[in-house]
Coordinates of C-alpha atoms and ligand atoms in Angstrom, one line a residue:
M1136 CA 6.0 -22.0 -28.8
S1137 CA 7.2 -24.9 -26.7
D1138 CA 4.8 -25.6 -23.8
S1139 CA 7.6 -26.6 -21.4
F1140 CA 9.1 -24.1 -18.9
D1141 CA 11.4 -24.0 -15.9
V1142 CA 9.0 -21.6 -14.3
V1143 CA 5.4 -20.5 -14.9
V1144 CA 4.2 -17.5 -12.9
I1145 CA 0.4 -17.0 -12.6
G1146 CA -0.3 -13.3 -12.1
A1147 CA 1.7 -10.3 -13.3
G1148 CA 1.1 -7.9 -10.4
P1149 CA 4.0 -6.5 -8.4
A1150 CA 4.6 -9.9 -6.9
G1151 CA 4.4 -12.0 -10.1
Y1152 CA 6.1 -9.8 -12.7
P1153 CA 9.3 -9.4 -10.6
A1154 CA 9.4 -13.1 -10.0
A1155 CA 9.2 -13.7 -13.8
I1156 CA 11.8 -11.1 -14.6
R1157 CA 14.3 -12.4 -11.9
A1158 CA 13.7 -16.0 -13.2
G1159 CA 14.6 -14.7 -16.7
Q1160 CA 17.7 -13.0 -15.3
N1161 CA 18.6 -16.3 -13.7
K1162 CA 18.6 -17.8 -17.2
L1163 CA 15.5 -19.9 -16.5
K1164 CA 12.9 -20.4 -19.2
V1165 CA 9.9 -18.6 -17.8
A1166 CA 6.3 -17.7 -18.8
C1167 CA 4.0 -15.3 -17.0
I1168 CA 0.2 -15.5 -17.4
D1169 CA -2.1 -12.6 -16.5
E1170 CA -5.8 -12.1 -17.0
W1171 CA -6.2 -8.4 -15.9
K1172 CA -8.4 -6.4 -18.2
N1173 CA -8.9 -2.7 -17.9
R1174 CA -12.2 -0.9 -18.3
D1175 CA -11.6 -0.6 -22.0
G1176 CA -11.5 -4.4 -22.2
K1177 CA -7.8 -4.6 -23.0
Y1178 CA -5.3 -6.8 -21.2
A1179 CA -2.7 -5.0 -19.1
Y1180 CA 0.2 -6.2 -17.0
G1181 CA 0.9 -4.9 -13.5
G1182 CA -2.1 -6.1 -11.6
T1183 CA -3.9 -4.1 -9.0
C1184 CA -0.9 -1.9 -8.2
L1185 CA -0.3 -0.5 -11.6
N1186 CA -3.8 -0.5 -12.9
A1187 CA -6.1 0.3 -10.0
G1188 CA -4.0 0.8 -6.9
C1189 CA -0.6 2.3 -6.0
I1190 CA 0.1 4.1 -9.2
P1191 CA -3.3 5.7 -10.2
S1192 CA -3.9 6.7 -6.5
K1193 CA -0.5 8.4 -6.2
A1194 CA -1.1 10.2 -9.5
L1195 CA -4.4 11.7 -8.2
L1196 CA -2.9 12.3 -4.7
E1197 CA -0.2 14.4 -6.4
S1198 CA -2.5 16.4 -8.6
S1199 CA -5.0 17.0 -5.8
E1200 CA -2.3 18.0 -3.3
L1201 CA -0.8 20.5 -5.7
Y1202 CA -4.2 22.0 -6.2
H1203 CA -4.7 22.1 -2.4
R1204 CA -1.3 23.7 -1.8
A1205 CA -1.9 26.3 -4.4
E1206 CA -5.2 27.1 -2.6
T1207 CA -3.8 27.1 0.9
E1208 CA 0.0 27.7 0.8
F1209 CA 1.0 29.7 -2.2
A1210 CA 0.0 33.0 -0.5
A1211 CA 2.5 32.3 2.2
H1212 CA 5.2 32.0 -0.4
G1213 CA 4.1 35.3 -1.9
I1214 CA 2.8 33.7 -5.0
K1215 CA -0.4 35.2 -6.4
V1216 CA -2.6 33.2 -8.7
G1217 CA -5.7 34.5 -10.4
S1218 CA -8.8 32.4 -10.1
L1219 CA -7.7 28.9 -9.2
G1220 CA -9.5 26.0 -10.7
F1221 CA -9.0 22.4 -11.9
D1222 CA -10.0 20.3 -14.8
L1223 CA -10.8 16.8 -13.5
A1224 CA -10.9 15.3 -17.0
A1225 CA -7.3 16.5 -17.6
M1226 CA -6.3 15.1 -14.2
Q1227 CA -7.8 11.7 -15.0
K1228 CA -6.2 11.8 -18.5
R1229 CA -2.8 12.4 -16.9
K1230 CA -3.4 9.5 -14.5
A1231 CA -4.4 7.2 -17.3
G1232 CA -1.2 8.1 -19.2
I1233 CA 0.9 7.3 -16.2
V1234 CA -0.8 4.0 -15.8
R1235 CA -0.4 3.2 -19.5
A1236 CA 3.3 4.0 -19.4
S1237 CA 3.8 1.8 -16.3
T1238 CA 1.9 -1.2 -17.6
T1239 CA 3.3 -1.1 -21.1
G1240 CA 6.7 -0.8 -19.5
I1241 CA 6.3 -4.3 -18.2
T1242 CA 5.9 -5.7 -21.7
G1243 CA 9.3 -4.2 -22.5
L1244 CA 10.8 -5.6 -19.3
F1245 CA 9.5 -9.0 -20.0
K1246 CA 11.0 -8.9 -23.5
A1247 CA 14.4 -7.8 -22.1
A1248 CA 14.4 -10.6 -19.5
G1249 CA 13.3 -13.2 -22.0
V1250 CA 9.9 -13.8 -20.3
T1251 CA 7.1 -15.4 -22.4
A1252 CA 4.2 -13.1 -21.7
L1253 CA 0.8 -14.9 -21.9
Q1254 CA -2.5 -13.1 -21.6
G1255 CA -5.4 -15.2 -20.2
H1256 CA -6.2 -17.4 -17.3
G1257 CA -3.8 -19.8 -15.5
R1258 CA -4.9 -22.7 -13.3
L1259 CA -2.7 -25.1 -11.4
L1260 CA -3.8 -28.6 -12.3
R1261 CA -1.1 -30.4 -10.3
A1262 CA 2.5 -30.0 -9.4
G1263 CA 4.3 -29.3 -12.7
V1264 CA 1.2 -28.7 -14.9
V1265 CA -0.6 -25.4 -15.5
E1266 CA -3.7 -25.0 -17.7
Y1267 CA -3.5 -21.8 -19.7
T1268 CA -6.8 -20.5 -21.2
A1269 CA -6.0 -17.9 -23.9
A1270 CA -8.2 -14.9 -24.8
D1271 CA -10.0 -16.9 -27.6
G1272 CA -10.9 -19.6 -25.0
S1273 CA -8.5 -22.2 -26.3
K1274 CA -6.8 -24.2 -23.6
R1275 CA -3.2 -25.6 -23.4
E1276 CA -1.3 -27.5 -20.8
L1277 CA 2.0 -26.0 -19.9
Q1278 CA 4.7 -28.1 -18.2
A1279 CA 6.5 -26.2 -15.5
K1280 CA 9.3 -27.4 -13.3
H1281 CA 8.2 -24.7 -10.9
V1282 CA 4.9 -22.8 -10.5
V1283 CA 4.6 -19.4 -8.7
L1284 CA 1.1 -18.4 -7.7
A1285 CA 0.8 -14.6 -7.6
T1286 CA -2.9 -13.9 -8.1
G1287 CA -3.2 -11.1 -5.6
S1288 CA -6.3 -9.8 -3.9
V1289 CA -9.7 -8.1 -4.6
P1290 CA -11.7 -5.6 -2.5
T1291 CA -13.7 -7.1 0.4
A1292 CA -17.4 -6.6 -0.1
L1293 CA -19.7 -5.6 2.7
K1294 CA -23.0 -7.6 2.8
S1295 CA -24.9 -4.6 4.2
A1296 CA -23.6 -2.3 1.5
P1297 CA -23.1 -4.3 -1.7
F1298 CA -21.1 -2.8 -4.6
D1299 CA -23.4 -1.6 -7.4
G1300 CA -20.6 -0.1 -9.5
A1301 CA -22.4 3.2 -9.7
R1302 CA -23.2 4.7 -6.3
I1303 CA -21.7 2.1 -4.0
I1304 CA -18.2 1.6 -5.3
D1305 CA -14.8 0.1 -4.6
S1306 CA -11.4 1.8 -4.6
W1307 CA -11.0 1.3 -8.4
G1308 CA -14.4 3.0 -8.9
A1309 CA -13.3 5.8 -6.5
L1310 CA -10.2 6.4 -8.7
E1311 CA -12.3 6.6 -11.9
L1312 CA -14.9 9.2 -10.9
D1313 CA -15.5 11.7 -13.7
A1314 CA -17.1 14.3 -11.4
V1315 CA -16.4 15.4 -7.9
P1316 CA -19.2 14.1 -5.7
K1317 CA -20.7 16.8 -3.5
R1318 CA -20.9 14.3 -0.6
L1319 CA -18.6 11.3 -0.5
G1320 CA -19.0 8.6 2.1
V1321 CA -16.3 6.1 2.8
I1322 CA -16.6 2.9 4.9
G1323 CA -13.3 2.1 6.5
A1324 CA -10.7 4.6 7.8
G1325 CA -7.8 2.4 6.6
V1326 CA -5.1 3.3 4.1
I1327 CA -7.5 3.5 1.1
G1328 CA -10.1 5.4 3.0
L1329 CA -7.6 8.1 4.1
E1330 CA -5.8 8.3 0.7
L1331 CA -8.8 8.5 -1.5
G1332 CA -10.8 10.5 1.0
S1333 CA -7.9 13.0 0.9
V1334 CA -8.0 13.2 -2.9
W1335 CA -11.7 14.0 -3.1
R1336 CA -11.8 16.2 -0.1
R1337 CA -9.0 18.4 -1.6
L1338 CA -11.0 18.6 -4.8
G1339 CA -14.0 19.8 -2.8
S1340 CA -16.1 16.8 -1.7
E1341 CA -17.6 16.8 1.8
V1342 CA -16.0 13.6 3.0
T1343 CA -17.4 11.4 5.8
I1344 CA -15.5 8.3 6.8
L1345 CA -17.2 5.6 8.9
E1346 CA -14.9 3.4 10.8
A1347 CA -16.1 0.4 12.9
L1348 CA -13.2 0.4 15.3
P1349 CA -13.1 2.9 18.2
E1350 CA -9.4 3.6 17.7
F1351 CA -7.9 5.5 14.7
L1352 CA -5.1 3.8 12.8
P1353 CA -4.5 1.0 15.4
M1354 CA -1.6 -0.4 13.4
A1355 CA 0.4 2.8 13.6
D1356 CA 2.2 4.3 16.6
Q1357 CA -0.5 5.9 18.6
Q1358 CA 1.3 9.3 18.9
V1359 CA 1.5 9.4 15.1
A1360 CA -2.2 8.3 14.8
K1361 CA -3.2 11.2 17.1
E1362 CA -1.2 13.7 15.1
A1363 CA -2.6 12.4 11.8
L1364 CA -6.2 12.6 13.0
K1365 CA -5.7 16.2 13.9
H1366 CA -4.5 17.0 10.4
F1367 CA -7.3 15.0 8.7
K1368 CA -9.8 16.9 10.7
K1369 CA -8.1 20.2 9.7
L1370 CA -8.5 19.2 6.1
G1371 CA -12.2 18.9 6.8
M1372 CA -12.6 15.1 6.7
D1373 CA -15.3 14.0 9.1
I1374 CA -14.0 10.7 10.6
R1375 CA -16.5 8.9 12.7
L1376 CA -15.0 6.2 14.9
G1377 CA -16.9 3.3 16.4
A1378 CA -19.5 3.5 13.5
R1379 CA -21.0 0.1 12.7
V1380 CA -22.7 0.1 9.4
S1381 CA -26.0 -1.9 9.3
G1382 CA -27.1 -1.1 5.8
A1383 CA -26.7 1.2 2.7
K1384 CA -29.1 1.7 0.0
A1385 CA -28.9 3.7 -3.2
A1386 CA -32.1 5.7 -3.7
G1387 CA -32.3 8.0 -6.7
D1388 CA -29.2 10.1 -6.9
A1389 CA -28.1 9.4 -3.3
V1390 CA -27.0 6.7 -1.0
S1391 CA -28.4 6.4 2.5
V1392 CA -26.2 4.7 5.0
N1393 CA -27.4 3.4 8.4
Y1394 CA -25.0 2.9 11.2
T1395 CA -24.9 2.6 14.9
D1396 CA -22.4 4.4 17.2
D1397 CA -22.4 5.0 20.9
K1398 CA -25.1 7.6 20.5
G1399 CA -27.5 5.1 18.8
E1400 CA -28.8 4.7 15.3
Q1401 CA -27.6 7.2 12.7
T1402 CA -28.1 7.9 9.0
L1403 CA -25.7 9.4 6.6
T1404 CA -26.7 10.5 3.1
V1405 CA -24.1 10.8 0.4
D1406 CA -23.8 11.0 -3.3
R1407 CA -21.2 8.2 -3.6
L1408 CA -20.2 5.6 -1.1
V1409 CA -16.8 4.0 -1.3
V1410 CA -16.5 0.7 0.6
A1411 CA -12.8 0.3 1.6
I1412 CA -12.8 -2.3 4.5
G1413 CA -9.8 -4.3 3.4
R1414 CA -9.0 -6.8 0.6
R1415 CA -9.2 -10.5 0.4
P1416 CA -6.9 -13.0 -1.3
F1417 CA -8.0 -14.0 -4.8
T1418 CA -7.8 -17.7 -5.8
Q1419 CA -11.0 -18.1 -7.9
D1420 CA -10.6 -20.9 -10.4
L1421 CA -6.9 -21.1 -9.7
L1422 CA -6.5 -24.5 -8.0
A1423 CA -7.8 -27.8 -9.4
A1424 CA -9.5 -29.8 -6.7
D1425 CA -6.6 -32.2 -6.3
S1426 CA -3.8 -29.6 -6.8
G1427 CA -2.8 -30.2 -3.1
V1428 CA -2.3 -26.5 -2.4
R1429 CA -3.9 -25.6 0.9
V1430 CA -5.9 -22.4 1.5
D1431 CA -6.6 -21.2 5.0
E1432 CA -10.0 -20.2 6.4
R1433 CA -9.5 -16.6 5.4
G1434 CA -8.7 -17.6 1.8
F1435 CA -4.9 -17.1 1.9
I1436 CA -2.7 -19.8 0.2
E1437 CA -0.7 -21.4 3.0
V1438 CA 3.1 -21.0 2.7
D1439 CA 6.2 -21.2 4.9
E1440 CA 8.7 -18.3 5.5
Q1441 CA 10.2 -18.9 2.0
C1442 CA 6.8 -19.0 0.2
R1443 CA 6.7 -22.8 -0.4
T1444 CA 3.1 -24.1 -0.5
G1445 CA 4.0 -27.6 0.7
V1446 CA 3.4 -29.0 -2.8
D1447 CA 6.7 -29.8 -4.5
N1448 CA 8.0 -26.8 -6.5
V1449 CA 4.8 -24.8 -6.1
W1450 CA 5.3 -21.4 -4.5
A1451 CA 2.9 -18.5 -3.7
V1452 CA 3.8 -14.8 -3.2
G1453 CA 2.2 -11.4 -2.7
D1454 CA -1.3 -10.5 -1.5
V1455 CA -2.5 -14.1 -1.9
V1456 CA -0.3 -15.2 1.0
R1457 CA -0.1 -14.0 4.7
G1458 CA 1.6 -10.7 5.6
P1459 CA 0.9 -7.1 4.8
M1460 CA -0.8 -6.5 1.4
L1461 CA 1.9 -4.2 0.1
A1462 CA 3.4 -4.1 -3.4
H1463 CA 7.0 -4.0 -2.1
K1464 CA 6.4 -7.0 0.2
G1465 CA 5.1 -9.0 -2.8
K1466 CA 8.0 -7.9 -5.0
E1467 CA 10.6 -9.1 -2.4
E1468 CA 8.8 -12.4 -2.1
G1469 CA 8.7 -12.8 -5.9
V1470 CA 12.4 -12.1 -6.3
M1471 CA 13.2 -14.4 -3.4
V1472 CA 11.3 -17.3 -4.9
A1473 CA 12.9 -16.8 -8.3
D1474 CA 16.4 -16.8 -6.7
L1475 CA 15.6 -19.8 -4.5
I1476 CA 14.5 -21.7 -7.6
A1477 CA 17.9 -20.9 -9.2
D1478 CA 19.6 -22.2 -6.0
H1479 CA 20.7 -18.8 -5.0
F1480 CA 20.6 -17.6 -1.4
A1481 CA 17.5 -15.4 -0.7
E1482 CA 15.3 -14.4 2.1
V1483 CA 12.8 -11.7 3.0
N1484 CA 13.2 -9.8 6.3
Y1485 CA 9.6 -9.3 7.3
K1486 CA 10.6 -7.2 10.3
T1487 CA 11.7 -4.4 8.0
V1488 CA 8.8 -4.0 5.6
P1489 CA 7.9 -0.3 5.6
S1490 CA 4.4 1.1 5.6
V1491 CA 3.5 4.4 4.0
I1492 CA 0.3 6.3 3.9
Y1493 CA 0.5 8.9 1.1
T1494 CA -1.6 11.6 2.7
A1495 CA -0.5 15.1 3.7
P1496 CA 1.3 15.0 6.0
E1497 CA 2.6 11.7 4.9
I1498 CA 2.9 8.8 7.4
A1499 CA 5.5 6.1 7.3
W1500 CA 6.9 3.6 9.7
V1501 CA 9.1 0.5 10.0
G1502 CA 9.5 -1.9 12.9
Q1503 CA 7.7 -1.8 16.2
T1504 CA 5.5 0.9 17.6
E1505 CA 6.1 2.3 21.1
Q1506 CA 3.0 0.5 22.2
E1507 CA 4.3 -2.9 20.9
V1508 CA 7.7 -2.5 22.5
A1509 CA 6.1 -1.4 25.8
K1510 CA 3.8 -4.5 25.6
S1511 CA 6.8 -6.8 25.0
G1512 CA 8.2 -5.7 28.4
R1513 CA 11.5 -4.6 26.8
E1514 CA 13.0 -1.4 28.3
Y1515 CA 13.2 1.3 25.6
K1516 CA 14.1 4.9 25.0
I1517 CA 12.5 7.4 22.6
G1518 CA 14.1 10.1 20.5
S1519 CA 11.9 12.5 18.6
F1520 CA 12.3 15.6 16.6
P1521 CA 9.5 17.9 15.3
F1522 CA 9.6 19.1 11.7
M1523 CA 8.8 22.6 12.9
A1524 CA 12.4 22.7 14.2
S1525 CA 13.8 21.7 10.7
G1526 CA 14.9 24.6 8.6
R1527 CA 14.2 22.7 5.4
A1528 CA 10.7 21.8 6.5
R1529 CA 10.0 25.4 7.4
A1530 CA 11.4 26.6 4.0
M1531 CA 9.0 24.1 2.4
E1532 CA 6.1 25.5 4.4
A1533 CA 5.7 22.0 5.8
P1534 CA 6.4 22.2 9.5
A1535 CA 3.8 19.6 10.6
G1536 CA 4.7 16.3 12.2
F1537 CA 7.7 14.6 13.7
V1538 CA 10.2 11.8 13.6
K1539 CA 10.1 9.3 16.4
I1540 CA 12.7 6.6 17.0
V1541 CA 12.1 3.7 19.5
A1542 CA 15.3 2.0 20.6
A1543 CA 16.3 -0.6 23.1
K1544 CA 17.6 0.9 26.3
D1545 CA 20.3 -1.8 26.8
S1546 CA 21.7 -2.3 23.4
D1547 CA 20.7 1.0 21.7
E1548 CA 19.4 -1.0 18.7
I1549 CA 16.7 0.8 16.7
L1550 CA 13.4 -1.1 17.1
G1551 CA 11.1 1.1 15.2
V1552 CA 10.9 4.4 13.4
H1553 CA 7.7 6.4 12.9
I1554 CA 7.4 9.5 10.8
I1555 CA 4.6 11.9 10.1
G1556 CA 5.5 14.9 8.0
P1557 CA 6.8 15.9 4.6
M1558 CA 8.2 13.2 2.4
A1559 CA 7.9 10.6 5.2
G1560 CA 7.7 7.8 2.6
E1561 CA 11.1 8.8 1.2
L1562 CA 12.7 9.4 4.6
I1563 CA 11.7 6.0 5.9
A1564 CA 14.1 4.3 3.5
E1565 CA 17.0 5.4 5.7
A1566 CA 15.4 3.9 8.7
V1567 CA 14.7 0.6 6.8
L1568 CA 18.4 0.4 5.8
A1569 CA 19.5 1.2 9.4
M1570 CA 17.3 -1.6 10.8
E1571 CA 18.3 -4.0 8.0
Y1572 CA 21.8 -3.6 9.4
S1573 CA 20.7 -3.7 13.0
A1574 CA 21.9 -0.2 13.5
S1575 CA 21.8 1.6 16.8
T1576 CA 20.8 5.2 17.4
E1577 CA 24.6 5.9 17.8
D1578 CA 25.1 4.7 14.3
L1579 CA 22.6 7.2 13.0
Q1580 CA 24.1 9.9 15.3
R1581 CA 27.5 9.3 13.7
T1582 CA 26.1 9.4 10.1
I1583 CA 26.5 12.8 8.4
H1584 CA 23.3 14.2 7.0
A1585 CA 23.3 17.0 4.5
H1586 CA 22.1 20.4 5.6
P1587 CA 19.4 21.6 5.2
T1588 CA 17.5 18.4 4.4
L1589 CA 14.5 16.7 5.9
S1590 CA 16.7 13.8 6.7
E1591 CA 18.3 15.8 9.4
A1592 CA 15.1 15.2 11.4
L1593 CA 16.1 11.5 11.6
H1594 CA 19.6 12.4 12.6
E1595 CA 18.3 14.8 15.3
A1596 CA 15.7 12.2 16.5
A1597 CA 18.6 9.7 16.9
L1598 CA 20.6 12.3 18.9
A1599 CA 17.5 13.0 21.0
A1600 CA 17.3 9.4 22.0
D1601 CA 20.4 10.2 24.1
K1602 CA 19.4 13.7 24.9
K1603 CA 22.0 15.1 22.6
A1604 CA 19.8 16.9 20.0
I1605 CA 21.3 20.1 18.8
D1606 CA 18.4 21.8 17.1
F1607 CA 15.7 21.2 19.7
P1608 CA 15.7 21.3 23.5
N1609 CA 16.2 17.8 24.9
R1610 CA 13.6 16.6 27.3
Ligands
FAD2526 P1 -2.1 -8.0 -7.7 O1 -1.5 -6.7 -7.9 O2 -3.6 -8.1 -7.3 O3 -1.9 -8.8 -9.1 C1 -2.4 -10.1 -9.3 C2 -2.6 -10.3 -10.8 O4 -2.9 -11.7 -11.0 C3 -3.7 -9.5 -11.4 O5 -3.3 -8.9 -12.6 C4 -4.8 -10.5 -11.7 O6 -5.6 -10.2 -12.8 C5 -4.0 -11.7 -12.0 N1 -4.7 -13.0 -11.8 C6 -5.4 -13.4 -10.7 N2 -5.8 -14.7 -10.9 C7 -5.3 -15.1 -12.1 C8 -5.4 -16.3 -12.9 N3 -6.0 -17.4 -12.4 N4 -4.8 -16.4 -14.1 C9 -4.1 -15.3 -14.6 N5 -4.0 -14.1 -13.9 C10 -4.6 -14.0 -12.7 N6 0.6 -1.1 -2.0 C11 1.7 -0.4 -1.7 O7 2.7 -1.0 -1.4 N7 1.8 0.9 -1.9 C12 0.7 1.7 -2.3 O8 0.8 2.9 -2.4 C13 -0.5 1.0 -2.5 N8 -1.6 1.7 -2.9 C14 -2.7 1.0 -3.1 C15 -3.9 1.7 -3.5 C16 -5.1 1.1 -3.8 C17 -6.3 1.9 -4.2 C18 -5.1 -0.3 -3.7 C19 -6.4 -1.1 -4.0 C20 -4.0 -1.1 -3.3 C21 -2.8 -0.4 -3.0 N9 -1.7 -1.1 -2.6 C22 -0.5 -0.4 -2.4 C23 -1.7 -2.5 -2.5 C24 -1.0 -3.2 -3.7 O9 -1.7 -2.8 -4.8 C25 -1.0 -4.7 -3.6 O10 -0.4 -5.1 -2.3 C26 -0.3 -5.4 -4.7 O11 -0.9 -5.0 -5.9 C27 -0.3 -6.9 -4.6 O12 0.4 -7.4 -5.6 P2 0.2 -8.9 -6.1 O13 1.1 -9.1 -7.3 O14 0.2 -9.9 -5.0 O15 -1.4 -8.9 -6.6
NAD2527 P1 -7.3 -1.5 5.6 O1 -7.2 -2.8 6.2 O2 -6.1 -0.6 5.5 O3 -8.4 -0.6 6.3 C1 -9.8 -1.1 6.4 C2 -10.5 -0.3 7.5 O4 -11.8 -0.7 7.4 C3 -10.0 -0.7 8.9 O5 -9.7 0.4 9.6 C4 -11.1 -1.6 9.4 O6 -11.2 -1.4 10.9 C5 -12.3 -0.9 8.8 N1 -13.5 -1.7 8.7 C6 -13.5 -3.1 8.4 N2 -14.8 -3.5 8.4 C7 -15.6 -2.4 8.6 C8 -17.0 -2.2 8.6 N3 -17.9 -3.1 8.4 N4 -17.4 -0.9 8.9 C9 -16.6 0.1 9.0 N5 -15.2 0.0 9.0 C10 -14.7 -1.3 8.7 O7 -7.8 -1.8 4.1 P2 -8.0 -0.9 2.9 O8 -7.9 0.6 3.2 O9 -9.3 -1.3 2.2 O10 -6.8 -1.3 2.0 C11 -6.6 -2.6 1.5 C12 -5.2 -3.0 1.5 O11 -4.5 -2.3 0.4 C13 -4.4 -2.8 2.7 O12 -3.9 -4.0 3.2 C14 -3.3 -1.8 2.4 O13 -2.1 -2.3 2.9 C15 -3.3 -1.8 0.9 N6 -3.1 -0.4 0.5 C16 -1.8 0.1 0.8 C17 -1.6 1.4 0.5 C18 -0.3 2.0 0.8 O14 0.6 1.3 1.0 N7 -0.1 3.3 0.8 C19 -2.6 2.2 -0.1 C20 -3.8 1.6 -0.3 C21 -4.0 0.3 0.0

């Protein structure tokens, strides 16, 4: 193998592997290095997302939701089941199969795009030179006209509750449990806390979530956050806000967590404790001291809008750079960089990166919240539509939640769309497309939506922005 490439990508997560594939499609000679090893000690492409994040979590969310719906909704459909139960080992096996299919799929995609796939460690020595350490420890210097750093992120540890891999675990540990803990504690009511908390709650755990902030889901529209909290409480999740953890200690079979809230010092005893307080960028042993690449005080590689690091032909994408830590944001950055390298036009519109929380009801949004627009001083109007007025949602036995559109009062441009309800993560795609084309609520109003579909809720919310909703009284 020649050691000279047009592009060397370090990291094959959802930011790195699309960068490598697009570079291959652009007829560039490309190599992608990845060091991820799964619990069986085997290398696997796909990074956090495919191995320990998006994909395995969604597999367990789906299984646990089906179980929960069988328990709580089937009777309403007139479906009778005998004694309902589940086999956690089978659920975990299904999840592992989905992960395997996804990660091995990347090997095939690399082949098809002509990407040289390298397993092992990559390190930027200087512009144009990457040191590659293979599985057997042998080292080689690869010459690269361009280098893309896509090394992702790892869970943030909490000093007062250090991971022990057994009782105090991270999100990966929480996806791998082989028994349902009777009492599950979670530190952090963020996306991971809510998704994985939902999985184990539906399977029977008593779930308590300790959140340091006094507000719930501060990044979401507050009307959505309020509605979501109501449903999580109904599911039986005990979410304690304003809880500042001062220590956690595993003792015998249990973990005891000390925290302070506005009532004073409290103790929570659980069987497993998941620490999900965010993730931090990962650059360990990535940059030689004189590589010239700058890392900010929080550990992110510094880049401009087009993911240039400031060192000639060295780029960085995904969780290791600023912006939301989301797979699709990383993917768009990876593809953009590979296109820029090939001298094609490319950009990422950071204003239309959607967020989805895959709970039930699902939560999804794009653009600004009502609170952000109000704070900006811009005059706005709101159009909303509840799923209980949607025939399709009622037929699905899923009437909870609503669609809310925030639009500029003067130009009618859509500024943000917020959905809590069935398939919110799918419905938000229409809003993303609308905002990508700077659509107005009138554009959505004039777009035909099939009946009966959940997407009609978006149509009706757009109509409601001008008090023209048909299927719900206008206010
Ligand atoms: P990563 O996926 O972390 O990949 C980086 C890769 O680089 C890894 O394989 C790593 O081993 C490798 N690497 C690091 N350093 C080196 C080196 N020096 N040499 C060689 N290889 C190296 N996001 C969503 O958008 N939707 C979701 O539903 C979602 N669910 C999630 C659920 C969980 C439980 C978690 C933890 C995360 C979830 N995320 C989700 C976030 C998502 O996983 C990340 O945003 C995404 O994986 C970031 O992609 P990345 O390519 O930047 O980094
Ligand atoms: P997060 O930032 O979503 O939530 C962390 C929560 O922990 C916050 O609410 C924060 O206030 C709280 N917190 C921080 N320190 C604390 C402390 N000491 N005590 C109590 N609470 C504390 O982070 P996460 O849930 O760990 O997820 C990490 C990343 O992974 C996120 O950036 C997210 O975007 C991504 N992710 C995305 C999805 C998805 O897109 N559906 C799913 C899972 C993870």
